[in-house]
Amino acid sequence: MTQTVKIGKLAMLLASLDESERELFIDAFEQVEYCQGKAGSMEVQKVIAAVETAAKRNGIISEHVYRETHALYHAILESLQGVTRGQIGVGNMMRTVGLRFAVVRGKPYDRSEEGEWIAVAFYGTIGAPVKGLEHETFGLGINHI
Amino acid sequence: MTQTVKIGKLAMLLASLDESERELFIDAFEQVEYCQGKAGSMEVQKVIAAVETAAKRNGIISEHVYRETHALYHAILESLQGVTRGQIGVGNMMRTVGLRFAVVRGKPYDRSEEGEWIAVAFYGTIGAPVKGLEHETFGLGINHI
Amino acid sequence: MTQTVKIGKLAMLLASLDESERELFIDAFEQVEYCQGKAGSMEVQKVIAAVETAAKRNGIISEHVYRETHALYHAILESLQGVTRGQIGVGNMMRTVGLRFAVVRGKPYDRSEEGEWIAVAFYGTIGAPVKGLEHETFGLGINHI
Amino acid sequence: MTQTVKIGKLAMLLASLDESERELFIDAFEQVEYCQGKAGSMEVQKVIAAVETAAKRNGIISEHVYRETHALYHAILESLQGVTRGQIGVGNMMRTVGLRFAVVRGKPYDRSEEGEWIAVAFYGTIGAPVKGLEHETFGLGINHI
Amino acid sequence: MTQTVKIGKLAMLLASLDESERELFIDAFEQVEYCQGKAGSMEVQKVIAAVETAAKRNGIISEHVYRETHALYHAILESLQGVTRGQIGVGNMMRTVGLRFAVVRGKPYDRSEEGEWIAVAFYGTIGAPVKGLEHETFGLGINHI
Amino acid sequence: MTQTVKIGKLAMLLASLDESERELFIDAFEQVEYCQGKAGSMEVQKVIAAVETAAKRNGIISEHVYRETHALYHAILESLQGVTRGQIGVGNMMRTVGLRFAVVRGKPYDRSEEGEWIAVAFYGTIGAPVKGLEHETFGLGINHI
């Protein structure tokens, strides 16, 4: 069963492309609901809260249904595994500089029973607590909603 | 110190865009050396070997210098942490379907002392051993070389 | 928001109690759908397959809807983290002796929007490859479905 | 070598059953020494300290022998792997609501040389820092003492 | 409470020094019981079995007491975490070349109640499945027995 | 390809031997550049900063070249995996007492193309937050520079 709408790829493009580049994919983005944002903090908890707040404020998930928050929460955690490359517990020592994120909600599969899924992508630079130590980092998490 | 050439983003685009989409970024790809390939196996060891073989055959890293293989190896491992979302040890139970990869080598920083770095990106679908259980997955690893 | 129906606790009781003990909780079990089984293998993949097969054969999840399998799969993985105590990747070296499992599907919350959730519990003995090295082990995973 | 006294199962029952349910197993609990308690904090360190304090105050382990504390400490850590499902490092971001624990000390094996073992079980609800995101969680750790 | 006999350091020296170097510490080694060996395999299970067999054959632990095997087993696992640098699950892809180990049993503390402890050290070279990719690696695990 | 100069073993000896013992290896230490230090804190971030500061102040790595800091940083992280035995995320709960470290830079291989590598070793005692719970711990990380 292949995905018709690639919500993960769309989330990655939304998180990493600059404005002029994003216009090249404008038709693809119309297939899904999405929001974007920045996570300026270096604490894992605050990064999670930033994504959840953005997703709720933009109506990507319902504020009042716990299972939607639960679905988003695990997609964020999976995405952060990519950002921290499997060392999410070390996350509190990282110094993020301009970590951008995108949350995409859509129907990746043709069969209607498969319903909606959610993708969370992060892109930015990550560093150790010592100034100057930073390079790009990426993460993608996907869940059913 | 920001990166002038975003080798990680370029690796992501090379791994996830289809041919017609890649042409939109053709100028950016000229800034770096890169190769692309597919990892058809479900064993972590074979995925690593496929990337190393492609990188050496295409002259991205030197076959005869161990430190270049060491740099690539750790970039692959970091990238696989994203693909498996922190559970690389569970890797041998995954059923990959069409995992594509890109290896990018370039000079991300203006200062010449920073030299060359390498980025490895994977994009594709990942599943459990039960047929049909698959969705997109992505990973990015970066190292100095 | 507290849970009215404790699907996790019910799964634990189903996996660990013997037949006469289970009868003490017979009323509680009527609140949910569930199935039980044994995982006789020492390979993580086969344990996962055994639970999925049992859950489908007993109608706990629909065989034809990928998102239900996806929900179950992640609940199994979380449960196995408890069984292997965070070392799921080391799983293939364990010698399981009589690992029993239970899958419970129900509505833990009063609000109908929260819908159905699934719980997977394992209980049994686990050992190293050397004969005689075994003691009890337990795991519980929960997901929205 | 099977266990005659199932200290792990007893610990799980002590941690998760309510008072009237526990009475159903009162004979089994007489085979072992145990204590129960609550861990009200969301910090891993404080949870560990709460269990250790309870175990010492109730005479389950000796306050003055380091090796008993060492045995208990590793049993707690293993149990927390189940609670956090392999992400103990993420533990400091969890919001626990009513995590109960039980520590059981006993002789699981018939042969007297096998001596005493200790089991630690946690049961309760676990959540992300965003209010309302919580569901049941369980953990069990066992060690020789 | 400081350790009078440093069983961990002694295990490290036994695993990594060559014969003439070991003679410099001959007095220190007399304080403990120990054995040495080589783990020629690249499979985690076989490495564990090699250490257990050596420890039993040399009388470092009793073959007939499960709790001694349990103590040794967890000390080996902790030591392998150092060898694989936290990625023990990836262990089955490593190509070990001349991994040597030492098992040390002794009384590190002055107080007699603290009894005996066991230390397991590995030292050697570790590599990826591609020939030539290898450098030194080391691990140490300690447990009460 | 075997290592002619064993920078990892030298780092371990520097981190764990006392002064009189170190004199026995004085010739071997002349083959490499190294520095030593103590990490008095219990926070992972401060331990990393202590090692980086020592390595820069003693000229083991260049303060002005990011790729050298990057190489050192990953060698420290790998070494800490050994210290925390794969649970680096739990690191912030450990109470270190006298953790000593050594950073060694040298040319382990005969072939000049392989260039310089760096090794980081930690040795000391590690404990839980409860006083008295401590035993030896070791870690070694190696990277190309």
Short mmCIF file of N, CA and C in Angstrom, two decimals, chain A residues 32-102:
data_model
loop_
_atom_site.label_atom_id
_atom_site.label_comp_id
_atom_site.label_asym_id
_atom_site.label_seq_id
_atom_site.Cartn_x
_atom_site.Cartn_y
_atom_site.Cartn_z
N VAL A 32 -2.93 19.18 1.74
CA VAL A 32 -2.92 18.89 3.18
C VAL A 32 -3.20 20.14 4.01
N GLU A 33 -3.47 19.93 5.28
CA GLU A 33 -3.50 21.03 6.25
C GLU A 33 -2.13 21.11 6.91
N TYR A 34 -1.63 22.27 7.14
CA TYR A 34 -0.32 22.34 7.80
C TYR A 34 -0.14 23.65 8.54
N CYS A 35 0.83 23.66 9.43
CA CYS A 35 1.28 24.91 10.05
C CYS A 35 2.79 24.84 10.21
N GLN A 36 3.40 25.98 10.40
CA GLN A 36 4.85 26.07 10.56
C GLN A 36 5.16 26.89 11.80
N GLY A 37 6.39 26.78 12.28
CA GLY A 37 6.76 27.58 13.43
C GLY A 37 8.24 27.45 13.74
N LYS A 38 8.66 28.13 14.79
CA LYS A 38 10.05 28.07 15.23
C LYS A 38 10.11 27.65 16.69
N ALA A 39 11.13 26.88 17.03
CA ALA A 39 11.32 26.47 18.42
C ALA A 39 12.62 27.09 18.89
N GLY A 40 12.51 28.17 19.64
CA GLY A 40 13.71 28.93 19.99
C GLY A 40 14.41 28.42 21.23
N SER A 41 13.81 27.47 21.92
CA SER A 41 14.36 27.04 23.21
C SER A 41 15.33 25.89 23.03
N MET A 42 16.10 25.61 24.06
CA MET A 42 16.97 24.45 24.04
C MET A 42 16.47 23.33 24.96
N GLU A 43 15.29 23.49 25.51
CA GLU A 43 14.75 22.44 26.37
C GLU A 43 13.71 21.62 25.60
N VAL A 44 13.85 20.31 25.70
CA VAL A 44 12.97 19.41 24.97
C VAL A 44 11.50 19.70 25.29
N GLN A 45 11.20 19.92 26.55
CA GLN A 45 9.81 20.18 26.93
C GLN A 45 9.24 21.40 26.24
N LYS A 46 10.06 22.44 26.12
CA LYS A 46 9.56 23.66 25.50
C LYS A 46 9.40 23.50 23.99
N VAL A 47 10.26 22.71 23.39
CA VAL A 47 10.11 22.43 21.96
C VAL A 47 8.78 21.72 21.72
N ILE A 48 8.50 20.71 22.54
CA ILE A 48 7.23 19.98 22.41
C ILE A 48 6.05 20.94 22.60
N ALA A 49 6.11 21.74 23.62
CA ALA A 49 5.01 22.68 23.88
C ALA A 49 4.83 23.66 22.72
N ALA A 50 5.94 24.10 22.12
CA ALA A 50 5.84 25.05 21.00
C ALA A 50 5.10 24.43 19.82
N VAL A 51 5.41 23.16 19.54
CA VAL A 51 4.76 22.49 18.40
C VAL A 51 3.28 22.25 18.71
N GLU A 52 2.99 21.81 19.93
CA GLU A 52 1.59 21.54 20.28
C GLU A 52 0.76 22.82 20.24
N THR A 53 1.33 23.89 20.77
CA THR A 53 0.60 25.16 20.76
C THR A 53 0.32 25.61 19.33
N ALA A 54 1.31 25.53 18.48
CA ALA A 54 1.13 25.94 17.08
C ALA A 54 0.07 25.09 16.39
N ALA A 55 0.13 23.78 16.64
CA ALA A 55 -0.81 22.87 15.97
C ALA A 55 -2.25 23.13 16.42
N LYS A 56 -2.42 23.45 17.69
CA LYS A 56 -3.76 23.73 18.19
C LYS A 56 -4.25 25.09 17.74
N ARG A 57 -3.39 26.09 17.82
CA ARG A 57 -3.78 27.45 17.45
C ARG A 57 -4.18 27.52 15.97
N ASN A 58 -3.52 26.71 15.15
CA ASN A 58 -3.82 26.71 13.72
C ASN A 58 -4.86 25.67 13.34
N GLY A 59 -5.46 25.04 14.35
CA GLY A 59 -6.53 24.09 14.06
C GLY A 59 -6.08 22.81 13.38
N ILE A 60 -4.79 22.49 13.47
CA ILE A 60 -4.33 21.23 12.86
C ILE A 60 -4.81 20.05 13.71
N ILE A 61 -4.78 20.21 15.03
CA ILE A 61 -5.42 19.20 15.89
C ILE A 61 -6.43 19.92 16.79
N SER A 62 -7.38 19.14 17.28
CA SER A 62 -8.40 19.71 18.15
C SER A 62 -7.86 19.85 19.57
N GLU A 63 -8.07 21.00 20.15
CA GLU A 63 -7.58 21.26 21.49
C GLU A 63 -8.29 20.39 22.53
N HIS A 64 -9.47 19.94 22.20
CA HIS A 64 -10.31 19.33 23.23
C HIS A 64 -10.34 17.80 23.18
N VAL A 65 -9.62 17.23 22.25
CA VAL A 65 -9.63 15.77 22.13
C VAL A 65 -8.24 15.25 22.47
N TYR A 66 -8.16 14.52 23.58
CA TYR A 66 -6.87 14.05 24.08
C TYR A 66 -6.18 13.15 23.06
N ARG A 67 -6.93 12.31 22.37
CA ARG A 67 -6.28 11.36 21.47
C ARG A 67 -5.56 12.06 20.32
N GLU A 68 -6.01 13.23 19.94
CA GLU A 68 -5.29 13.97 18.90
C GLU A 68 -3.96 14.51 19.46
N THR A 69 -4.01 15.00 20.69
CA THR A 69 -2.77 15.45 21.32
C THR A 69 -1.81 14.27 21.50
N HIS A 70 -2.36 13.11 21.87
CA HIS A 70 -1.54 11.92 22.05
C HIS A 70 -0.86 11.53 20.75
N ALA A 71 -1.60 11.57 19.65
CA ALA A 71 -1.03 11.24 18.34
C ALA A 71 0.08 12.23 17.96
N LEU A 72 -0.19 13.51 18.16
CA LEU A 72 0.81 14.53 17.83
C LEU A 72 2.04 14.36 18.71
N TYR A 73 1.82 14.13 20.00
CA TYR A 73 2.93 14.03 20.95
C TYR A 73 3.91 12.94 20.52
N HIS A 74 3.41 11.77 20.13
CA HIS A 74 4.32 10.69 19.73
C HIS A 74 4.99 10.99 18.39
N ALA A 75 4.31 11.69 17.51
CA ALA A 75 4.96 12.10 16.25
C ALA A 75 6.10 13.08 16.54
N ILE A 76 5.89 13.99 17.49
CA ILE A 76 6.96 14.93 17.86
C ILE A 76 8.15 14.17 18.44
N LEU A 77 7.86 13.26 19.37
CA LEU A 77 8.96 12.49 20.00
C LEU A 77 9.77 11.72 18.95
N GLU A 78 9.08 11.10 17.99
CA GLU A 78 9.80 10.36 16.94
C GLU A 78 10.67 11.31 16.12
N SER A 79 10.13 12.47 15.83
CA SER A 79 10.87 13.45 15.04
C SER A 79 12.11 13.93 15.81
N LEU A 80 11.96 14.11 17.11
CA LEU A 80 13.10 14.56 17.92
C LEU A 80 14.18 13.49 18.02
N GLN A 81 13.81 12.23 17.84
CA GLN A 81 14.83 11.18 17.78
C GLN A 81 15.77 11.43 16.60
N GLY A 82 15.22 11.86 15.49
CA GLY A 82 16.06 12.21 14.35
C GLY A 82 16.92 13.43 14.64
N VAL A 83 16.31 14.44 15.24
CA VAL A 83 17.04 15.68 15.55
C VAL A 83 18.23 15.40 16.47
N THR A 84 18.01 14.57 17.47
CA THR A 84 19.07 14.27 18.44
C THR A 84 19.79 12.99 18.08
N ARG A 85 19.47 12.39 16.99
CA ARG A 85 20.06 11.14 16.50
C ARG A 85 20.11 10.06 17.59
N GLY A 86 18.91 9.80 18.11
CA GLY A 86 18.77 8.69 19.04
C GLY A 86 19.16 9.00 20.47
N GLN A 87 19.54 10.23 20.74
CA GLN A 87 19.99 10.58 22.09
C GLN A 87 19.10 11.65 22.67
N ILE A 88 17.79 11.42 22.59
CA ILE A 88 16.85 12.46 23.00
C ILE A 88 17.06 12.84 24.47
N GLY A 89 17.53 11.90 25.25
CA GLY A 89 17.78 12.18 26.66
C GLY A 89 18.89 13.19 26.87
N VAL A 90 19.78 13.27 25.88
CA VAL A 90 20.87 14.24 25.97
C VAL A 90 20.36 15.61 25.52
N GLY A 91 19.12 15.62 25.08
CA GLY A 91 18.55 16.81 24.46
C GLY A 91 18.71 18.07 25.27
N ASN A 92 18.64 17.93 26.57
CA ASN A 92 18.69 19.14 27.37
C ASN A 92 20.06 19.80 27.37
N MET A 93 21.03 19.17 26.74
CA MET A 93 22.32 19.84 26.68
C MET A 93 22.55 20.49 25.32
N MET A 94 21.57 20.39 24.44
CA MET A 94 21.80 20.93 23.11
C MET A 94 21.44 22.41 23.05
N ARG A 95 22.13 23.11 22.19
CA ARG A 95 21.87 24.52 22.00
C ARG A 95 21.31 24.69 20.58
N THR A 96 20.00 24.77 20.48
CA THR A 96 19.41 24.88 19.16
C THR A 96 19.47 26.33 18.70
N VAL A 97 19.71 26.49 17.43
CA VAL A 97 19.78 27.82 16.84
C VAL A 97 18.85 27.82 15.65
N GLY A 98 17.68 28.35 15.82
CA GLY A 98 16.80 28.46 14.66
C GLY A 98 16.23 27.15 14.19
N LEU A 99 15.73 26.32 15.11
CA LEU A 99 15.07 25.08 14.73
C LEU A 99 13.66 25.41 14.23
N ARG A 100 13.39 25.11 12.98
CA ARG A 100 12.05 25.34 12.43
C ARG A 100 11.28 24.03 12.37
N PHE A 101 9.95 24.12 12.47
CA PHE A 101 9.17 22.88 12.39
C PHE A 101 7.95 23.07 11.49
N ALA A 102 7.42 21.96 11.03
CA ALA A 102 6.17 21.96 10.27
C ALA A 102 5.34 20.77 10.72
#
